[in-house]
Amino acid sequence: MSSYIIKGGNKLEGTVKISGAKNSALPVIAATILNAGKTTLYNVPNIKDTQMMYEILKILGAKIEKKNNKVIIDTSKIDRFEIPDELMHKMRSSVILAGAMIGKYHKATFTYPGGCDIGSRPIDLHLKAFEKLGIKITQNYGEIYCTCEKIIGEKIDLDFPSVGATENTILASVLQEGTTTITNAAQEPEIEDLANFLNKMGAKIKGAGTNKIEIEGVKKLKEISYNIMPDRIETGTFLCLAGATGGNIELQNVNPIHVTPVIAKLEEAGCYIEKEKNKIKIQAPKKLKAIDIKTMPYPGFPTDMQSVFGAMLTTAKGTSMIVENIFENRYKYTQDLNKMGAKITIEGKTAVIRGVRKLYGATVKASDLRGGAALVVAGIMAKGITVVENIDYILRGYENFEKKLREIGANIETSKAL
Ligand code: UD1
């Protein structure tokens, strides 16, 4: 795998155009299966995760035409209903294809996605919701077969507001008979984007973005074009990069409302932030103040931002505390930050970050997407050279990361693995 070589110490200044949201694009791409026709999507990020989703769709029989951030997906010839084991393991979120396949064809075969570097990530809530919808699930050596004659609307109360389980339930319910009501639904903006997309196609979904979602089944959908919403995690990452370097950055193509808790925390740390309709400007002080963070389901502080904040706070004045409530194993990056001179201790769900004067360059290794981004932030803050290995993880979720960083003054380049 390739590495980033970063010469740290530069203050980041300038303008960044934020890409389309990975976590919205993935379920929307899966949802194109439901209308068995052509869908045109705009503002789709060109990242490893969307490429992997296209690979799976092609194996199932779809045709994909791609030009920059525009993608035309033709799902009219889908004739396979198994997600290959190998790809399922490579990309956990491919489980979202199951809801779309079952919703359209009443059958899907896939394997357990398995654990990953941020936790065990079970899919019990997805399967429980499928069963409630009348889908028969049989399991054999880790392979899961789902079939049903038809799907009839039901009341589904999720034990936890899981993003993936909410999306899979919506996808399975769009073409059903009757109405499904999801309570304790996840309220993330990406779910609203998926529902807006499906409603434009002709679905009848109400309440997405709240904790109660109602899906009235429709008979068929139509061909549409749709613009994917901006990525709120990429937005937050660049805001933190300004925060971490005493920088001054303008972000374009963003939705400031989606990053409300992130902005609140950056302001608490001493940053000055101006919001416009599709823009955010941030001016950071020379030294940040320590803050406390607790990750929560939306509209709380996002777990996906925790690591990047963790890196940014290593040199803040005072002691910061992070409590990670969503995933059980999301602090791996802190070991690498400590190698760079940070003072972080972990006790269960809590990370205590004692602010130090400086970080120092070191060779570190990304072990997941957002943890990898945190190491890049640290490398840009640090004195000297940092090598971030295993950047494939980072490329799964950040479009043109290196280019965007260089444009605002970071000294970063990619070195290919020998
Ligand atoms: C999505 C996002 C991910 C983000 C996460 C939480 C995508 C592609 N990924 O992941 O970036 O970090 O939301 O905001 O959109 N859980 C169960 N059983 C289940 C499902 C989930 O116990 O069946 C648990 C998980 O282990 C985790 C918590 O619920 O502890 C939240 O997971 P979930 O909201 O489902 O996250 P994802 O959809 O996997």
CSV table of C-alpha atoms and ligand atoms in Angstrom, one decimal:
chain,number,residue,atom,x,y,z
A,1,MET,CA,0.0,0.0,0.0
A,2,SER,CA,1.1,3.6,-0.6
A,3,SER,CA,2.1,6.1,2.0
A,4,TYR,CA,1.8,9.9,2.5
A,5,ILE,CA,5.0,11.8,3.2
A,6,ILE,CA,4.1,14.9,5.1
A,7,LYS,CA,6.4,17.8,6.0
A,8,GLY,CA,4.5,19.4,8.9
A,9,GLY,CA,4.4,22.8,10.3
A,10,ASN,CA,2.5,24.7,7.6
A,11,LYS,CA,-0.6,26.9,8.4
A,12,LEU,CA,-3.4,25.9,6.1
A,13,GLU,CA,-5.1,28.8,4.2
A,14,GLY,CA,-7.4,29.0,1.2
A,15,THR,CA,-10.5,27.5,-0.3
A,16,VAL,CA,-11.7,23.9,-0.5
A,17,LYS,CA,-14.6,22.5,-2.5
A,18,ILE,CA,-16.2,19.7,-0.5
A,19,SER,CA,-17.2,16.5,-2.4
A,20,GLY,CA,-20.4,14.5,-2.4
A,21,ALA,CA,-21.1,12.4,0.7
A,22,LYS,CA,-19.7,8.9,0.8
A,23,ASN,CA,-22.3,7.7,3.2
A,24,SER,CA,-25.1,9.1,1.1
A,25,ALA,CA,-23.7,7.9,-2.2
A,26,LEU,CA,-23.3,4.3,-1.1
A,27,PRO,CA,-26.9,3.6,-0.2
A,28,VAL,CA,-28.2,5.7,-3.1
A,29,ILE,CA,-26.1,3.6,-5.5
A,30,ALA,CA,-27.5,0.5,-3.9
A,31,ALA,CA,-31.0,2.0,-4.2
A,32,THR,CA,-30.7,2.3,-8.0
A,33,ILE,CA,-31.4,-1.5,-8.1
A,34,LEU,CA,-35.0,-0.8,-7.0
A,35,ASN,CA,-36.2,0.8,-10.3
A,36,ALA,CA,-34.5,-1.7,-12.7
A,37,GLY,CA,-33.7,1.2,-15.1
A,38,LYS,CA,-31.3,4.0,-15.6
A,39,THR,CA,-30.4,6.5,-12.9
A,40,THR,CA,-28.1,9.5,-13.3
A,41,LEU,CA,-26.2,10.6,-10.2
A,42,TYR,CA,-24.2,13.9,-9.8
A,43,ASN,CA,-21.7,14.9,-7.2
A,44,VAL,CA,-20.7,11.3,-6.5
A,45,PRO,CA,-17.3,11.2,-4.9
A,46,ASN,CA,-14.6,9.3,-6.8
A,47,ILE,CA,-13.3,7.2,-3.9
A,48,LYS,CA,-12.4,3.6,-3.4
A,49,ASP,CA,-15.7,2.8,-1.7
A,50,THR,CA,-17.9,4.0,-4.5
A,51,GLN,CA,-15.6,2.2,-7.0
A,52,MET,CA,-16.1,-1.0,-5.0
A,53,MET,CA,-19.8,-0.6,-5.0
A,54,TYR,CA,-19.8,-0.2,-8.8
A,55,GLU,CA,-17.7,-3.4,-9.0
A,56,ILE,CA,-20.3,-5.3,-7.0
A,57,LEU,CA,-23.2,-3.9,-9.1
A,58,LYS,CA,-21.4,-4.9,-12.3
A,59,ILE,CA,-21.1,-8.5,-11.0
A,60,LEU,CA,-24.8,-8.4,-10.4
A,61,GLY,CA,-25.4,-7.4,-14.0
A,62,ALA,CA,-25.6,-3.6,-13.9
A,63,LYS,CA,-23.9,-1.2,-16.4
A,64,ILE,CA,-22.0,1.8,-15.1
A,65,GLU,CA,-20.9,4.8,-17.1
A,66,LYS,CA,-18.8,7.3,-15.2
A,67,LYS,CA,-17.5,10.7,-16.1
A,68,ASN,CA,-15.9,12.7,-13.3
A,69,ASN,CA,-18.5,12.9,-10.6
A,70,LYS,CA,-21.4,12.0,-12.8
A,71,VAL,CA,-22.5,8.3,-12.9
A,72,ILE,CA,-25.2,6.6,-15.0
A,73,ILE,CA,-26.2,3.3,-13.5
A,74,ASP,CA,-28.3,0.9,-15.6
A,75,THR,CA,-29.8,-1.8,-13.4
A,76,SER,CA,-32.3,-3.2,-15.9
A,77,LYS,CA,-30.2,-6.3,-16.6
A,78,ILE,CA,-29.5,-7.4,-13.0
A,79,ASP,CA,-29.6,-11.2,-13.0
A,80,ARG,CA,-27.5,-12.2,-10.0
A,81,PHE,CA,-28.6,-11.9,-6.4
A,82,GLU,CA,-25.5,-12.9,-4.4
A,83,ILE,CA,-23.0,-10.4,-3.2
A,84,PRO,CA,-19.6,-12.1,-3.6
A,85,ASP,CA,-18.0,-13.0,-0.3
A,86,GLU,CA,-14.7,-11.4,-1.0
A,87,LEU,CA,-16.2,-8.0,-1.8
A,88,MET,CA,-18.6,-8.2,1.1
A,89,HIS,CA,-15.5,-8.5,3.3
A,90,LYS,CA,-13.7,-5.7,1.6
A,91,MET,CA,-16.6,-3.2,2.1
A,92,ARG,CA,-18.8,-3.7,5.0
A,93,SER,CA,-21.4,-1.2,3.8
A,94,SER,CA,-22.1,-3.5,0.8
A,95,VAL,CA,-24.7,-5.0,3.2
A,96,ILE,CA,-26.9,-2.2,2.1
A,97,LEU,CA,-27.3,-3.9,-1.3
A,98,ALA,CA,-29.3,-6.7,0.5
A,99,GLY,CA,-32.3,-4.4,1.3
A,100,ALA,CA,-32.4,-3.2,-2.3
A,101,MET,CA,-32.2,-6.7,-3.8
A,102,ILE,CA,-34.8,-8.1,-1.4
A,103,GLY,CA,-37.0,-5.1,-2.0
A,104,LYS,CA,-36.9,-5.5,-5.8
A,105,TYR,CA,-36.4,-9.3,-6.4
A,106,HIS,CA,-37.4,-10.8,-3.0
A,107,LYS,CA,-34.1,-12.6,-2.8
A,108,ALA,CA,-30.5,-11.9,-1.7
A,109,THR,CA,-27.5,-13.9,-0.6
A,110,PHE,CA,-24.6,-12.4,1.2
A,111,THR,CA,-22.1,-13.3,3.9
A,112,TYR,CA,-21.5,-11.7,7.3
A,113,PRO,CA,-19.4,-8.6,6.7
A,114,GLY,CA,-17.2,-9.6,9.7
A,115,GLY,CA,-15.6,-7.2,12.2
A,116,CYS,CA,-13.4,-4.3,11.2
A,117,ASP,CA,-10.8,-2.2,12.8
A,118,ILE,CA,-13.3,0.0,14.7
A,119,GLY,CA,-15.4,-2.7,16.3
A,120,SER,CA,-17.3,-5.9,15.8
A,121,ARG,CA,-20.1,-4.2,13.7
A,122,PRO,CA,-22.9,-6.8,13.8
A,123,ILE,CA,-25.9,-6.8,11.5
A,124,ASP,CA,-28.5,-8.3,13.9
A,125,LEU,CA,-30.7,-5.2,13.7
A,126,HIS,CA,-30.8,-5.4,9.9
A,127,LEU,CA,-31.8,-9.1,10.0
A,128,LYS,CA,-34.4,-8.6,12.7
A,129,ALA,CA,-36.1,-5.9,10.7
A,130,PHE,CA,-36.0,-8.1,7.5
A,131,GLU,CA,-37.7,-10.9,9.5
A,132,LYS,CA,-40.3,-8.6,10.8
A,133,LEU,CA,-41.1,-7.7,7.1
A,134,GLY,CA,-41.8,-11.4,6.5
A,135,ILE,CA,-38.4,-12.2,4.9
A,136,LYS,CA,-37.2,-15.7,5.5
A,137,ILE,CA,-33.6,-15.8,6.6
A,138,THR,CA,-31.5,-19.0,6.6
A,139,GLN,CA,-27.9,-19.1,7.5
A,140,ASN,CA,-25.3,-21.7,6.6
A,141,TYR,CA,-21.6,-21.3,7.5
A,142,GLY,CA,-21.7,-17.5,7.6
A,143,GLU,CA,-23.8,-17.3,4.4
A,144,ILE,CA,-27.1,-15.6,4.7
A,145,TYR,CA,-30.0,-16.4,2.3
A,146,CYS,CA,-33.0,-14.1,2.3
A,147,THR,CA,-36.2,-14.9,0.4
A,148,CYS,CA,-39.9,-14.1,0.5
A,149,GLU,CA,-43.0,-14.2,-1.6
A,150,LYS,CA,-43.8,-10.6,-0.9
A,151,ILE,CA,-43.1,-7.9,1.6
A,152,ILE,CA,-46.0,-6.6,3.7
A,153,GLY,CA,-45.7,-3.3,5.7
A,154,GLU,CA,-45.0,-3.7,9.4
A,155,LYS,CA,-44.1,-1.7,12.5
A,156,ILE,CA,-40.4,-1.9,13.2
A,157,ASP,CA,-38.9,-0.5,16.4
A,158,LEU,CA,-35.1,-0.5,16.2
A,159,ASP,CA,-33.3,-1.4,19.5
A,160,PHE,CA,-30.7,1.2,18.5
A,161,PRO,CA,-30.9,3.9,15.8
A,162,SER,CA,-28.6,2.1,13.5
A,163,VAL,CA,-27.9,4.0,10.2
A,164,GLY,CA,-27.4,0.9,8.1
A,165,ALA,CA,-30.5,-0.9,9.6
A,166,THR,CA,-32.7,2.1,9.0
A,167,GLU,CA,-31.5,2.3,5.4
A,168,ASN,CA,-31.9,-1.4,4.7
A,169,THR,CA,-35.4,-1.3,6.2
A,170,ILE,CA,-36.3,1.6,3.9
A,171,LEU,CA,-34.9,-0.1,0.9
A,172,ALA,CA,-36.7,-3.4,1.6
A,173,SER,CA,-40.0,-1.5,2.1
A,174,VAL,CA,-40.2,0.9,-0.9
A,175,LEU,CA,-42.0,-1.6,-3.2
A,176,GLN,CA,-43.9,-3.5,-0.5
A,177,GLU,CA,-47.7,-3.9,0.0
A,178,GLY,CA,-49.0,-1.6,2.8
A,179,THR,CA,-47.0,0.7,5.1
A,180,THR,CA,-43.9,0.2,7.2
A,181,THR,CA,-43.3,2.4,10.2
A,182,ILE,CA,-39.8,2.6,11.7
A,183,THR,CA,-39.5,4.0,15.2
A,184,ASN,CA,-36.2,4.8,16.9
A,185,ALA,CA,-34.9,5.3,13.4
A,186,ALA,CA,-31.5,6.9,12.8
A,187,GLN,CA,-31.8,10.6,11.9
A,188,GLU,CA,-28.6,11.1,10.0
A,189,PRO,CA,-28.8,13.5,7.1
A,190,GLU,CA,-27.7,10.7,4.8
A,191,ILE,CA,-30.9,8.9,5.5
A,192,GLU,CA,-32.8,12.0,4.5
A,193,ASP,CA,-30.8,12.2,1.3
A,194,LEU,CA,-31.6,8.5,0.5
A,195,ALA,CA,-35.3,9.2,1.2
A,196,ASN,CA,-35.3,12.4,-1.0
A,197,PHE,CA,-33.7,10.3,-3.8
A,198,LEU,CA,-36.2,7.5,-3.5
A,199,ASN,CA,-39.2,10.0,-3.3
A,200,LYS,CA,-38.0,11.7,-6.4
A,201,MET,CA,-38.0,8.2,-8.0
A,202,GLY,CA,-41.7,7.8,-6.9
A,203,ALA,CA,-41.4,6.3,-3.5
A,204,LYS,CA,-43.6,7.5,-0.6
A,205,ILE,CA,-41.4,8.0,2.4
A,206,LYS,CA,-42.3,10.5,5.2
A,207,GLY,CA,-40.3,11.5,8.3
A,208,ALA,CA,-36.8,10.7,7.1
A,209,GLY,CA,-34.4,12.8,9.3
A,210,THR,CA,-36.7,12.3,12.3
A,211,ASN,CA,-36.9,9.2,14.6
A,212,LYS,CA,-40.1,8.0,13.0
A,213,ILE,CA,-40.2,7.1,9.3
A,214,GLU,CA,-43.2,5.9,7.4
A,215,ILE,CA,-42.8,4.1,4.0
A,216,GLU,CA,-46.0,3.5,2.0
A,217,GLY,CA,-45.3,0.9,-0.6
A,218,VAL,CA,-45.6,1.8,-4.3
A,219,LYS,CA,-45.9,-0.4,-7.3
A,220,LYS,CA,-43.0,1.0,-9.4
A,221,LEU,CA,-40.4,3.7,-9.6
A,222,LYS,CA,-39.2,5.9,-12.5
A,223,GLU,CA,-35.8,7.0,-14.0
A,224,ILE,CA,-34.4,10.1,-12.5
A,225,SER,CA,-31.3,12.2,-12.0
A,226,TYR,CA,-30.1,13.2,-8.5
A,227,ASN,CA,-27.4,15.3,-6.9
A,228,ILE,CA,-25.7,13.7,-3.8
A,229,MET,CA,-25.5,16.0,-0.7
A,230,PRO,CA,-22.1,17.3,0.5
A,231,ASP,CA,-20.0,15.2,2.7
A,232,ARG,CA,-20.3,16.4,6.3
A,233,ILE,CA,-17.4,14.4,7.6
A,234,GLU,CA,-15.0,15.7,4.9
A,235,THR,CA,-16.4,19.2,5.9
A,236,GLY,CA,-15.6,18.5,9.5
A,237,THR,CA,-12.1,17.2,8.6
A,238,PHE,CA,-11.1,20.4,6.8
A,239,LEU,CA,-12.5,22.5,9.6
A,240,CYS,CA,-10.3,20.6,12.0
A,241,LEU,CA,-7.3,21.0,9.7
A,242,ALA,CA,-7.8,24.8,10.0
A,243,GLY,CA,-8.2,24.4,13.8
A,244,ALA,CA,-5.1,22.2,14.1
A,245,THR,CA,-2.8,24.6,12.2
A,246,GLY,CA,-4.1,28.1,13.3
A,247,GLY,CA,-5.4,28.3,9.7
A,248,ASN,CA,-8.0,30.2,7.8
A,249,ILE,CA,-10.1,28.2,5.4
A,250,GLU,CA,-13.3,28.7,3.3
A,251,LEU,CA,-15.3,25.6,2.6
A,252,GLN,CA,-17.6,25.6,-0.4
A,253,ASN,CA,-20.4,23.2,-1.4
A,254,VAL,CA,-21.3,22.4,2.2
A,255,ASN,CA,-24.4,22.2,4.3
A,256,PRO,CA,-23.6,24.1,7.5
A,257,ILE,CA,-26.6,22.7,9.3
A,258,HIS,CA,-25.3,19.1,9.0
A,259,VAL,CA,-22.1,20.1,10.9
A,260,THR,CA,-23.8,22.0,13.8
A,261,PRO,CA,-22.3,19.9,16.6
A,262,VAL,CA,-18.9,20.0,15.0
A,263,ILE,CA,-19.0,23.8,14.6
A,264,ALA,CA,-20.2,24.2,18.2
A,265,LYS,CA,-17.2,22.3,19.5
A,266,LEU,CA,-14.7,24.2,17.3
A,267,GLU,CA,-16.2,27.5,18.6
A,268,GLU,CA,-15.8,26.2,22.1
A,269,ALA,CA,-12.1,25.5,21.3
A,270,GLY,CA,-11.7,29.1,20.3
A,271,CYS,CA,-12.3,29.1,16.5
A,272,TYR,CA,-14.2,31.9,14.8
A,273,ILE,CA,-16.7,30.5,12.3
A,274,GLU,CA,-19.0,32.2,9.8
A,275,LYS,CA,-21.8,30.3,8.0
A,276,GLU,CA,-23.5,31.1,4.8
A,277,LYS,CA,-26.0,29.0,2.8
A,278,ASN,CA,-23.4,26.7,1.1
A,279,LYS,CA,-20.2,28.0,2.7
A,280,ILE,CA,-18.3,28.0,6.0
A,281,LYS,CA,-15.4,30.2,6.9
A,282,ILE,CA,-13.2,29.3,9.8
A,283,GLN,CA,-10.4,31.2,11.4
A,284,ALA,CA,-8.5,29.4,14.1
A,285,PRO,CA,-6.5,30.9,17.0
A,286,LYS,CA,-2.7,30.1,17.4
A,287,LYS,CA,-3.5,27.8,20.2
A,288,LEU,CA,-6.8,26.0,20.8
A,289,LYS,CA,-8.5,25.5,24.2
A,290,ALA,CA,-9.1,22.0,25.4
A,291,ILE,CA,-12.7,20.7,25.1
A,292,ASP,CA,-14.8,17.6,26.0
A,293,ILE,CA,-16.6,15.5,23.4
A,294,LYS,CA,-19.2,12.7,23.6
A,295,THR,CA,-20.1,10.9,20.4
A,296,MET,CA,-23.8,10.3,19.9
A,297,PRO,CA,-26.2,9.3,17.1
A,298,TYR,CA,-27.2,12.4,14.9
A,299,PRO,CA,-27.9,15.2,15.8
A,300,GLY,CA,-25.2,14.5,18.4
A,301,PHE,CA,-21.5,14.8,17.8
A,302,PRO,CA,-20.6,12.2,15.0
A,303,THR,CA,-18.4,9.3,15.8
A,304,ASP,CA,-16.7,9.7,12.4
A,305,MET,CA,-15.3,13.0,13.6
A,306,GLN,CA,-13.9,11.8,16.9
A,307,SER,CA,-10.4,10.8,15.7
A,308,VAL,CA,-9.8,14.0,13.7
A,309,PHE,CA,-10.8,16.0,16.8
A,310,GLY,CA,-8.5,13.8,18.8
A,311,ALA,CA,-5.5,14.7,16.6
A,312,MET,CA,-6.4,18.4,16.6
A,313,LEU,CA,-6.7,18.5,20.4
A,314,THR,CA,-3.2,17.0,21.1
A,315,THR,CA,-1.7,20.5,21.2
A,316,ALA,CA,-4.6,22.4,22.8
A,317,LYS,CA,-4.1,24.3,26.0
A,318,GLY,CA,-5.3,22.0,28.9
A,319,THR,CA,-6.8,18.5,29.0
A,320,SER,CA,-9.5,17.3,26.6
A,321,MET,CA,-11.7,14.3,27.1
A,322,ILE,CA,-13.5,12.2,24.4
A,323,VAL,CA,-16.2,9.6,25.2
A,324,GLU,CA,-16.8,7.3,22.3
A,325,ASN,CA,-20.3,5.9,22.6
A,326,ILE,CA,-20.9,4.3,19.2
A,327,PHE,CA,-18.1,2.0,18.3
A,328,GLU,CA,-16.0,0.0,20.9
A,329,ASN,CA,-12.6,0.1,19.2
A,330,ARG,CA,-12.1,3.5,17.7
A,331,TYR,CA,-9.0,4.7,19.5
A,332,LYS,CA,-6.3,2.8,17.6
A,333,TYR,CA,-5.0,6.0,16.1
A,334,THR,CA,-4.1,7.3,19.5
A,335,GLN,CA,-1.1,4.9,19.8
A,336,ASP,CA,0.3,6.5,16.7
A,337,LEU,CA,-0.4,10.0,18.0
A,338,ASN,CA,1.5,9.1,21.2
A,339,LYS,CA,4.5,8.0,19.0
A,340,MET,CA,4.4,11.5,17.7
A,341,GLY,CA,4.6,13.0,21.2
A,342,ALA,CA,0.9,13.3,22.1
A,343,LYS,CA,-0.2,12.4,25.6
A,344,ILE,CA,-3.3,10.4,25.3
A,345,THR,CA,-4.5,7.7,27.7
A,346,ILE,CA,-7.5,5.4,27.1
A,347,GLU,CA,-9.7,4.0,29.7
A,348,GLY,CA,-12.6,2.0,28.2
A,349,LYS,CA,-14.7,4.4,26.2
A,350,THR,CA,-12.8,7.5,27.3
A,351,ALA,CA,-9.7,9.1,25.9
A,352,VAL,CA,-7.9,11.7,28.0
A,353,ILE,CA,-5.8,14.1,25.9
A,354,ARG,CA,-3.3,16.2,27.8
A,355,GLY,CA,-2.2,19.0,25.6
A,356,VAL,CA,1.5,19.1,24.6
A,357,ARG,CA,3.5,21.9,23.1
A,358,LYS,CA,4.2,20.1,19.8
A,359,LEU,CA,3.9,16.9,17.9
A,360,TYR,CA,7.0,15.5,16.1
A,361,GLY,CA,7.1,13.6,12.8
A,362,ALA,CA,7.2,9.8,12.9
A,363,THR,CA,6.2,6.8,10.8
A,364,VAL,CA,2.7,5.8,11.5
A,365,LYS,CA,0.1,3.5,10.0
A,366,ALA,CA,-3.6,4.1,9.2
A,367,SER,CA,-5.8,1.2,10.5
A,368,ASP,CA,-9.1,2.6,9.4
A,369,LEU,CA,-10.5,5.5,7.3
A,370,ARG,CA,-11.1,8.2,9.9
A,371,GLY,CA,-8.2,7.1,12.1
A,372,GLY,CA,-6.0,7.5,9.0
A,373,ALA,CA,-7.4,11.0,8.4
A,374,ALA,CA,-6.4,11.8,12.1
A,375,LEU,CA,-2.8,10.8,11.4
A,376,VAL,CA,-2.7,13.1,8.3
A,377,VAL,CA,-4.0,16.0,10.5
A,378,ALA,CA,-1.3,15.1,13.1
A,379,GLY,CA,1.4,15.0,10.3
A,380,ILE,CA,0.4,18.4,9.1
A,381,MET,CA,0.6,19.8,12.6
A,382,ALA,CA,3.9,18.1,13.5
A,383,LYS,CA,7.5,19.4,13.3
A,384,GLY,CA,9.5,17.4,10.8
A,385,ILE,CA,8.5,14.5,8.5
A,386,THR,CA,5.6,12.1,9.0
A,387,VAL,CA,5.1,9.0,7.0
A,388,VAL,CA,1.5,7.8,7.0
A,389,GLU,CA,1.4,4.2,5.8
A,390,ASN,CA,-1.6,2.2,4.5
A,391,ILE,CA,-3.3,5.2,2.9
A,392,ASP,CA,-5.7,2.9,1.0
A,393,TYR,CA,-7.9,3.2,4.1
A,394,ILE,CA,-8.0,7.0,3.7
A,395,LEU,CA,-8.6,6.8,-0.1
A,396,ARG,CA,-11.8,4.8,0.6
A,397,GLY,CA,-13.5,8.0,1.8
A,398,TYR,CA,-11.6,11.2,0.9
A,399,GLU,CA,-11.7,12.4,-2.8
A,400,ASN,CA,-8.5,14.1,-4.0
A,401,PHE,CA,-7.4,14.4,-0.4
A,402,GLU,CA,-3.7,15.1,-1.3
A,403,LYS,CA,-4.6,17.6,-4.0
A,404,LYS,CA,-7.0,19.5,-1.8
A,405,LEU,CA,-4.5,19.6,1.0
A,406,ARG,CA,-1.7,20.9,-1.2
A,407,GLU,CA,-4.0,23.6,-2.6
A,408,ILE,CA,-4.3,25.1,0.9
A,409,GLY,CA,-0.6,24.9,1.7
A,410,ALA,CA,0.1,21.4,3.1
A,411,ASN,CA,3.4,19.8,2.1
A,412,ILE,CA,2.2,16.3,1.3
A,413,GLU,CA,2.9,13.8,-1.3
A,414,THR,CA,2.2,10.1,-2.0
A,415,SER,CA,5.0,7.5,-2.2
A,416,LYS,CA,4.1,4.3,-3.8
A,417,ALA,CA,4.9,1.0,-2.0
A,418,LEU,CA,7.8,-0.8,-3.5
B,1,UD1,C1,-22.8,4.3,9.4
B,1,UD1,C2,-21.7,5.0,8.6
B,1,UD1,C3,-20.4,5.1,9.5
B,1,UD1,C4,-20.8,5.8,10.8
B,1,UD1,C5,-21.9,5.1,11.5
B,1,UD1,C6,-22.4,5.7,12.7
B,1,UD1,C7,-22.1,4.4,6.3
B,1,UD1,C8,-21.7,3.6,5.1
B,1,UD1,N1,-21.4,4.2,7.4
B,1,UD1,O1,-22.3,2.9,9.6
B,1,UD1,O2,-19.5,5.9,8.8
B,1,UD1,O3,-19.6,5.7,11.6
B,1,UD1,O4,-23.1,5.0,10.6
B,1,UD1,O5,-22.8,7.1,12.5
B,1,UD1,O6,-23.1,5.1,6.3
B,1,UD1,N2,-25.2,-2.1,15.4
B,1,UD1,C9,-25.6,-3.3,16.0
B,1,UD1,N3,-26.4,-4.1,15.2
B,1,UD1,C10,-26.7,-3.8,13.9
B,1,UD1,C11,-26.2,-2.6,13.4
B,1,UD1,C12,-25.5,-1.8,14.2
B,1,UD1,O7,-25.4,-3.6,17.1
B,1,UD1,O8,-27.3,-4.6,13.3
B,1,UD1,C13,-24.3,-1.2,16.3
B,1,UD1,C14,-22.9,-1.0,15.7
B,1,UD1,O9,-22.1,-2.1,16.1
B,1,UD1,C15,-22.5,0.3,16.3
B,1,UD1,C16,-23.9,1.1,16.3
B,1,UD1,O10,-24.9,0.1,16.2
B,1,UD1,O11,-22.1,0.1,17.6
B,1,UD1,C17,-24.0,2.1,15.1
B,1,UD1,O12,-23.9,1.4,13.9
B,1,UD1,P1,-24.7,1.9,12.6
B,1,UD1,O13,-25.4,3.2,12.9
B,1,UD1,O14,-25.4,0.8,12.1
B,1,UD1,O15,-23.4,2.2,11.6
B,1,UD1,P2,-23.3,1.8,10.1
B,1,UD1,O16,-24.5,1.9,9.4
B,1,UD1,O17,-22.5,0.5,10.1
